[in-house]
Short mmCIF file of C-alpha atoms in Angstrom, two decimals:
data_model
loop_
_atom_site.label_atom_id
_atom_site.label_comp_id
_atom_site.label_asym_id
_atom_site.label_seq_id
_atom_site.Cartn_x
_atom_site.Cartn_y
_atom_site.Cartn_z
CA MET T 23 -17.44 12.46 -34.71
CA PHE T 24 -21.00 12.02 -33.43
CA ASP T 25 -22.47 10.11 -36.37
CA VAL T 26 -24.98 7.28 -36.05
CA ASP T 27 -22.33 4.53 -36.03
CA PHE T 28 -20.46 6.21 -33.21
CA ILE T 29 -23.60 6.61 -31.13
CA LEU T 30 -24.79 3.03 -31.72
CA GLY T 31 -21.30 1.74 -30.92
CA HIS T 32 -21.07 3.63 -27.65
CA LEU T 33 -24.71 3.58 -26.54
CA ASN T 34 -24.10 0.48 -24.43
CA TYR T 35 -21.39 2.17 -22.41
CA TRP T 36 -23.56 5.21 -21.77
CA LEU T 37 -26.53 3.11 -20.72
CA PHE T 38 -24.39 1.21 -18.24
CA THR T 39 -23.06 4.52 -16.95
CA VAL T 40 -26.64 5.62 -16.24
CA LEU T 41 -27.25 2.44 -14.23
CA MET T 42 -23.97 2.87 -12.39
CA MET T 43 -24.91 6.44 -11.45
CA THR T 44 -28.32 5.33 -10.19
CA GLY T 45 -26.50 3.01 -7.80
CA LEU T 46 -24.14 5.78 -6.75
CA TYR T 47 -27.11 8.09 -6.14
CA ILE T 48 -28.68 5.55 -3.79
CA VAL T 49 -25.40 5.23 -1.90
CA VAL T 50 -24.95 8.99 -1.53
CA ALA T 51 -28.50 10.25 -1.06
CA LYS T 52 -30.26 7.57 0.97
CA GLY T 53 -29.72 7.28 4.70
CA ASN T 54 -30.77 3.68 5.29
CA LEU T 55 -27.76 1.38 5.51
CA ILE T 56 -29.43 -1.63 3.87
CA LYS T 57 -30.55 0.53 1.00
CA LYS T 58 -27.02 1.85 0.65
CA ILE T 59 -25.77 -1.72 0.30
CA VAL T 60 -28.43 -2.43 -2.34
CA GLY T 61 -27.19 0.68 -4.16
CA LEU T 62 -23.62 -0.58 -4.01
CA ASN T 63 -24.81 -3.89 -5.47
CA LEU T 64 -26.53 -2.03 -8.29
CA PHE T 65 -23.34 -0.14 -9.03
CA GLN T 66 -21.36 -3.34 -8.95
CA THR T 67 -23.70 -5.18 -11.32
CA ALA T 68 -23.61 -2.26 -13.73
CA VAL T 69 -19.80 -2.38 -13.74
CA PHE T 70 -19.94 -6.13 -14.41
CA MET T 71 -22.25 -5.64 -17.39
CA PHE T 72 -20.07 -2.83 -18.70
CA TYR T 73 -17.02 -5.07 -18.45
CA ILE T 74 -18.77 -7.98 -20.17
CA SER T 75 -19.96 -5.69 -22.96
CA LEU T 76 -16.29 -5.03 -23.75
CA SER T 77 -15.81 -8.73 -24.48
CA LYS T 78 -18.62 -8.94 -27.04
CA VAL T 79 -17.54 -9.44 -30.65
CA THR T 80 -20.07 -8.65 -33.39
CA GLY T 81 -21.46 -11.90 -34.79
CA GLY T 82 -19.70 -13.86 -32.10
CA THR T 83 -21.09 -16.60 -29.93
CA ALA T 84 -20.44 -17.85 -26.39
CA PRO T 85 -16.84 -19.11 -26.01
CA ILE T 86 -17.72 -22.80 -25.78
CA PHE T 87 -16.34 -25.20 -28.39
CA PRO T 88 -18.35 -28.15 -29.75
CA VAL T 89 -18.14 -31.18 -27.46
CA ASP T 90 -16.23 -33.25 -30.03
CA MET T 91 -13.69 -30.39 -30.23
CA LYS T 92 -14.02 -30.16 -34.03
CA ILE T 93 -13.61 -26.42 -34.18
CA ASP T 94 -14.96 -24.62 -37.21
CA PRO T 95 -12.42 -21.86 -37.94
CA THR T 96 -15.10 -19.60 -39.42
CA VAL T 97 -17.05 -19.36 -36.13
CA VAL T 98 -16.27 -16.22 -34.15
CA TYR T 99 -16.15 -16.53 -30.37
CA SER T 100 -16.53 -13.71 -27.89
CA ASN T 101 -13.61 -12.90 -25.64
CA PRO T 102 -13.63 -15.31 -22.65
CA LEU T 103 -11.12 -13.43 -20.50
CA PRO T 104 -13.46 -10.72 -19.12
CA HIS T 105 -15.98 -13.44 -18.31
CA VAL T 106 -13.40 -15.17 -16.11
CA LEU T 107 -12.46 -11.95 -14.35
CA ILE T 108 -16.09 -11.07 -13.69
CA LEU T 109 -16.86 -14.56 -12.39
CA THR T 110 -14.20 -13.95 -9.75
CA ALA T 111 -15.53 -10.45 -9.12
CA ILE T 112 -19.10 -11.66 -8.52
CA VAL T 113 -17.96 -14.05 -5.82
CA VAL T 114 -15.74 -11.42 -4.20
CA GLY T 115 -18.72 -9.02 -4.41
CA ILE T 116 -21.02 -11.35 -2.52
CA SER T 117 -18.40 -11.82 0.21
CA THR T 118 -17.99 -8.07 0.68
CA THR T 119 -21.78 -7.69 0.68
CA SER T 120 -22.17 -10.31 3.38
CA LEU T 121 -19.48 -8.60 5.46
CA ALA T 122 -21.28 -5.26 5.04
CA LEU T 123 -24.59 -6.84 6.08
CA ALA T 124 -22.96 -8.34 9.17
CA LEU T 125 -21.68 -4.86 10.03
CA VAL T 126 -25.22 -3.51 9.62
CA VAL T 127 -26.52 -6.15 12.01
CA ARG T 128 -23.90 -5.16 14.58
CA ILE T 129 -24.66 -1.45 14.12
CA SER T 130 -28.37 -2.06 14.57
CA GLU T 131 -27.65 -4.09 17.69
CA GLU T 132 -25.48 -1.35 19.15
CA PHE T 133 -27.49 1.73 18.18
CA GLY T 134 -30.99 0.34 17.74
CA THR T 135 -31.31 1.92 14.28
CA ILE T 136 -29.89 1.60 10.78
CA GLU T 137 -30.59 5.17 9.68
CA GLU T 138 -27.45 7.17 9.10
CA ASP T 139 -28.85 10.42 10.55
CA GLU T 140 -29.93 8.80 13.81
CA ILE T 141 -26.59 7.01 14.21
CA LEU T 142 -24.76 10.30 13.68
CA ALA T 143 -26.96 12.02 16.27
CA ILE T 144 -26.29 9.26 18.82
CA THR T 145 -22.52 9.31 18.28
CA THR T 146 -22.45 13.12 18.56
CA GLU T 147 -24.38 12.98 21.79
CA LEU T 148 -22.08 10.26 23.14
CA SER T 149 -18.97 12.24 22.32
CA HIS T 150 -20.45 15.34 23.98
CA LEU T 151 -21.13 13.33 27.13
CA GLU T 152 -17.62 11.94 27.07
CA ASN T 153 -16.10 15.38 26.57
CA LYS T 154 -18.11 16.71 29.49
CA GLU T 155 -16.96 13.85 31.71
CA LEU T 156 -13.34 14.33 30.73
CA GLY T 157 -13.63 18.08 31.24
CA GLU T 158 -15.04 17.60 34.72
CA ALA T 159 -12.29 15.14 35.55
CA MET T 160 -9.74 17.78 34.54
CA GLY T 161 -11.43 20.35 36.77
CA GLY T 162 -13.42 22.28 34.19
CA ARG T 163 -16.70 24.03 34.73
CA GLY T 164 -18.64 20.93 33.71
CA MET D 13 -30.41 -5.11 -35.04
CA VAL D 14 -32.47 -7.66 -33.09
CA GLU D 15 -29.65 -7.83 -30.56
CA MET D 16 -29.73 -4.07 -30.19
CA PHE D 17 -33.49 -4.20 -29.63
CA VAL D 18 -33.14 -6.89 -26.94
CA ASP D 19 -30.36 -4.89 -25.30
CA ILE D 20 -32.39 -1.69 -25.19
CA THR D 21 -35.53 -3.43 -23.91
CA LEU D 22 -33.67 -5.17 -21.10
CA PHE D 23 -31.92 -1.94 -20.30
CA VAL D 24 -35.17 0.01 -19.99
CA MET D 25 -36.44 -2.66 -17.60
CA LEU D 26 -33.21 -2.41 -15.60
CA VAL D 27 -33.54 1.36 -15.28
CA ALA D 28 -37.20 1.04 -14.24
CA THR D 29 -36.17 -1.44 -11.54
CA ALA D 30 -33.37 0.86 -10.36
CA ILE D 31 -35.74 3.83 -10.11
CA ALA D 32 -38.24 1.69 -8.20
CA ILE D 33 -35.42 0.83 -5.77
CA VAL D 34 -34.63 4.53 -5.33
CA ARG D 35 -38.24 5.46 -4.57
CA MET D 36 -39.37 2.50 -2.47
CA ARG D 37 -39.56 2.81 1.34
CA GLN D 38 -40.41 -0.77 2.19
CA LEU D 39 -37.05 -2.50 2.53
CA PHE D 40 -38.59 -5.89 1.72
CA GLY D 41 -39.67 -4.50 -1.64
CA VAL D 42 -36.24 -2.96 -2.16
CA VAL D 43 -34.57 -6.33 -1.61
CA MET D 44 -36.99 -8.09 -3.97
CA MET D 45 -36.38 -5.42 -6.61
CA ALA D 46 -32.64 -5.97 -6.19
CA GLY D 47 -33.25 -9.66 -6.96
CA VAL D 48 -35.26 -8.69 -10.05
CA PHE D 49 -32.41 -6.40 -11.08
CA SER D 50 -29.95 -9.28 -10.81
CA LEU D 51 -32.13 -11.58 -12.89
CA LEU D 52 -32.60 -8.93 -15.58
CA SER D 53 -28.87 -8.31 -15.66
CA ALA D 54 -28.33 -12.07 -16.01
CA MET D 55 -30.58 -11.97 -19.08
CA LEU D 56 -28.58 -9.09 -20.49
CA LEU D 57 -25.38 -11.05 -19.86
CA VAL D 58 -26.78 -13.97 -21.89
CA ALA D 59 -27.44 -11.52 -24.71
CA LEU D 60 -23.79 -10.45 -24.40
CA ASP D 61 -22.59 -14.11 -24.81
CA ALA D 62 -21.43 -14.44 -21.21
CA VAL D 63 -23.46 -17.52 -20.27
CA ASP D 64 -21.22 -18.58 -17.37
CA VAL D 65 -21.36 -15.11 -15.84
CA ALA D 66 -25.14 -15.00 -16.29
CA PHE D 67 -25.44 -18.32 -14.48
CA THR D 68 -23.32 -17.11 -11.58
CA GLU D 69 -25.12 -13.76 -11.42
CA ALA D 70 -28.53 -15.45 -11.30
CA ALA D 71 -27.39 -17.85 -8.57
CA VAL D 72 -25.34 -15.43 -6.48
CA GLY D 73 -26.92 -12.04 -7.17
CA ALA D 74 -30.56 -13.09 -7.20
CA GLY D 75 -30.24 -16.06 -4.86
CA ILE D 76 -27.63 -15.85 -2.13
CA SER D 77 -27.51 -12.08 -1.82
CA THR D 78 -31.33 -11.85 -1.56
CA VAL D 79 -31.30 -14.47 1.20
CA LEU D 80 -28.54 -12.60 3.06
CA MET D 81 -30.39 -9.29 2.77
CA LEU D 82 -33.66 -10.82 3.94
CA SER D 83 -31.98 -12.31 6.99
CA THR D 84 -30.47 -8.89 7.72
CA LEU D 85 -33.95 -7.36 7.44
CA THR D 86 -35.36 -9.75 10.03
CA LEU D 87 -32.57 -8.75 12.42
CA THR D 88 -32.89 -4.98 11.83
CA SER D 89 -35.79 -2.86 10.54
CA ARG D 90 -38.13 -3.06 7.59
CA ILE D 91 -39.01 0.55 6.81
CA GLU D 92 -36.74 3.28 5.56
CA ILE D 93 -37.20 6.65 7.22
CA PRO D 94 -37.17 9.37 4.56
CA ALA D 95 -33.92 11.34 4.50
CA THR D 96 -34.05 14.90 5.73
CA ARG D 97 -31.25 16.14 3.50
CA SER D 98 -31.98 17.69 0.14
CA PRO D 99 -31.13 15.49 -2.86
CA LEU D 100 -29.49 18.35 -4.75
CA ILE D 101 -25.87 17.72 -3.77
CA PRO D 102 -26.05 13.95 -4.43
CA LEU D 103 -27.63 14.69 -7.82
CA LEU D 104 -24.81 17.10 -8.61
CA VAL D 105 -22.15 14.57 -7.55
CA VAL D 106 -23.79 11.84 -9.63
CA THR D 107 -24.14 14.05 -12.70
CA VAL D 108 -20.52 15.17 -12.58
CA THR D 109 -19.24 11.62 -12.06
CA GLY D 110 -21.44 10.28 -14.85
CA ALA D 111 -20.32 13.02 -17.22
CA ALA D 112 -16.68 12.22 -16.44
CA ILE D 113 -17.23 8.51 -17.10
CA ILE D 114 -19.06 9.20 -20.36
CA TYR D 115 -16.26 11.52 -21.43
CA GLY D 116 -13.89 8.64 -20.73
CA THR D 117 -15.84 6.28 -23.00
CA LEU D 118 -15.63 8.60 -26.00
CA ASP D 119 -12.31 7.26 -27.26
CA MET D 120 -13.08 3.64 -26.47
CA PRO D 121 -13.45 1.18 -29.35
CA SER D 122 -17.02 0.63 -30.55
CA PHE D 123 -19.22 -2.08 -29.07
CA GLY D 124 -18.42 -5.44 -30.70
CA ASP D 125 -15.34 -4.25 -32.54
CA PRO D 126 -13.32 -7.41 -33.36
CA ASN D 127 -10.05 -5.44 -33.54
CA ALA D 128 -10.36 -3.78 -30.15
CA PRO D 129 -7.24 -4.12 -27.96
CA ALA D 130 -9.17 -6.34 -25.56
CA GLN D 131 -9.84 -8.95 -28.26
CA VAL D 132 -6.39 -9.26 -29.83
CA GLY D 133 -4.15 -9.69 -26.80
CA VAL D 134 -3.72 -12.67 -24.54
CA ALA D 135 -7.40 -13.64 -24.89
CA ALA D 136 -6.96 -14.55 -28.56
CA GLN D 137 -3.97 -16.65 -27.54
CA TYR D 138 -6.06 -18.52 -24.95
CA LEU D 139 -8.79 -19.17 -27.52
CA ALA D 140 -6.27 -20.46 -30.06
CA GLN D 141 -4.18 -22.63 -27.75
CA SER D 142 -6.65 -24.13 -25.31
CA PRO D 143 -7.93 -26.91 -27.67
CA GLU D 144 -4.43 -28.40 -27.96
CA GLU D 145 -3.09 -27.55 -24.53
CA ILE D 146 -6.06 -28.46 -22.33
CA GLY D 147 -8.89 -29.72 -24.53
CA ILE D 148 -11.94 -28.75 -22.50
CA PRO D 149 -14.77 -27.29 -24.61
CA ASN D 150 -15.67 -24.40 -22.32
CA VAL D 151 -12.89 -21.84 -22.67
CA VAL D 152 -14.11 -19.89 -19.63
CA THR D 153 -13.55 -22.96 -17.47
CA VAL D 154 -10.17 -23.53 -19.07
CA ILE D 155 -8.99 -20.03 -18.21
CA LEU D 156 -10.60 -19.99 -14.77
CA ALA D 157 -9.18 -23.28 -13.57
CA GLY D 158 -6.17 -23.53 -15.85
CA TYR D 159 -4.38 -20.46 -17.13
CA ARG D 160 -5.55 -18.19 -14.33
CA SER D 161 -6.14 -20.53 -11.44
CA PHE D 162 -4.12 -18.28 -9.13
CA ASP D 163 -6.94 -15.74 -9.47
CA THR D 164 -9.29 -18.34 -8.10
CA LEU D 165 -6.87 -19.10 -5.28
CA GLY D 166 -6.91 -15.41 -4.35
CA GLU D 167 -10.69 -15.43 -4.56
CA VAL D 168 -10.82 -18.34 -2.12
CA ALA D 169 -8.61 -16.35 0.26
CA VAL D 170 -10.99 -13.38 0.02
CA VAL D 171 -14.07 -15.52 0.63
CA PHE D 172 -12.37 -17.18 3.60
CA THR D 173 -11.43 -13.80 5.08
CA ALA D 174 -14.96 -12.49 4.59
CA GLY D 175 -16.41 -15.60 6.20
CA VAL D 176 -14.14 -15.24 9.23
CA GLY D 177 -15.06 -11.55 9.45
CA VAL D 178 -18.80 -12.26 9.33
CA LEU D 179 -18.50 -14.96 11.97
CA MET D 180 -16.52 -12.67 14.26
CA LEU D 181 -19.01 -9.83 13.79
CA ILE D 182 -22.21 -11.73 14.46
CA SER D 183 -21.04 -14.52 16.76
CA GLY D 184 -22.59 -14.28 20.18
CA LEU D 185 -25.52 -12.32 18.79
CA ARG D 186 -28.08 -14.51 20.52
CA ARG D 187 -26.12 -14.47 23.77
CA ARG D 188 -26.05 -10.67 23.81
CA ARG D 189 -29.71 -10.52 22.87
CA ARG D 190 -30.77 -12.68 25.79
CA LYS D 191 -29.37 -10.29 28.37
CA PRO D 192 -29.70 -6.83 26.81
CA ASP D 193 -28.69 -4.99 30.02
CA ASN D 194 -25.13 -5.80 29.26
CA GLU D 195 -22.28 -3.46 30.16
CA SER D 196 -21.43 -2.62 26.54
CA ARG D 197 -25.01 -1.82 25.67
CA GLY D 198 -26.19 0.09 28.70
CA LYS D 199 -24.97 3.53 27.79
CA THR D 200 -26.48 3.78 24.30
CA SER D 201 -30.00 2.65 25.00
#
């Protein structure tokens, strides 16, 4: 099963998987929110390239006919459908990225930091304070 | 063989960029490296025959998204504080996920196989029929604005929603900045 042809034919997929996982690592391991978004973008771009690599046909060319529309039947064209889907996905990706960045701006405005650890510490402290207040209001020891 | 060589070279550069992004603390550098990553991936997309996608990726990924990230940087901070957690668990998660994905690729058709299921379905039909039915040379345009224009309509809806969301999130930013002793802000700072 693992002969040279198989490896050469699947190498692309594995390489894109490595890129994808680098992006995932940034998202999981890094605490800075902007860096997390960059990691998500990396992941996304790797998925796009993986998807486009599925549309490649050996010996094919870009799916654009000659301008005079005299199509040579011997010319092989790559599959245009994944290109269309990924074009849509890129634009949707940039809109989600911009939304995420706007959220980061709001978070930084509210908490004064964009580090995940510090935000968690602040929210924990806030909820402790709130619990204490509520407990006192209910007649607890305070 | 030349194609394979180009692929591998571009890929090595992509991985180097990604590792630089992982290790860099200066967020300005991280954002610039993300732009470099987008440009390199656009080159790889040209090598994979997807010229329209490469064009969009270079314009959107390296252009607009870099501008958006830089404007976010000016509003927030520029340095990443090193994480206190150990990287072991993330590494484990990433390895397991990657192994699962690679296992999933094992029974996929080979790269460039002309008889793969993706090449023989509706895409072949589009390629065969678009010269008579629509007659525009670029088949990607034909599918995007012709056969699948409802996709683009949905995309417009998504972009509109995201735009409204961004405006709602950051509108009044300057107003709130001018008087920081606001009610909503007082308790956190």
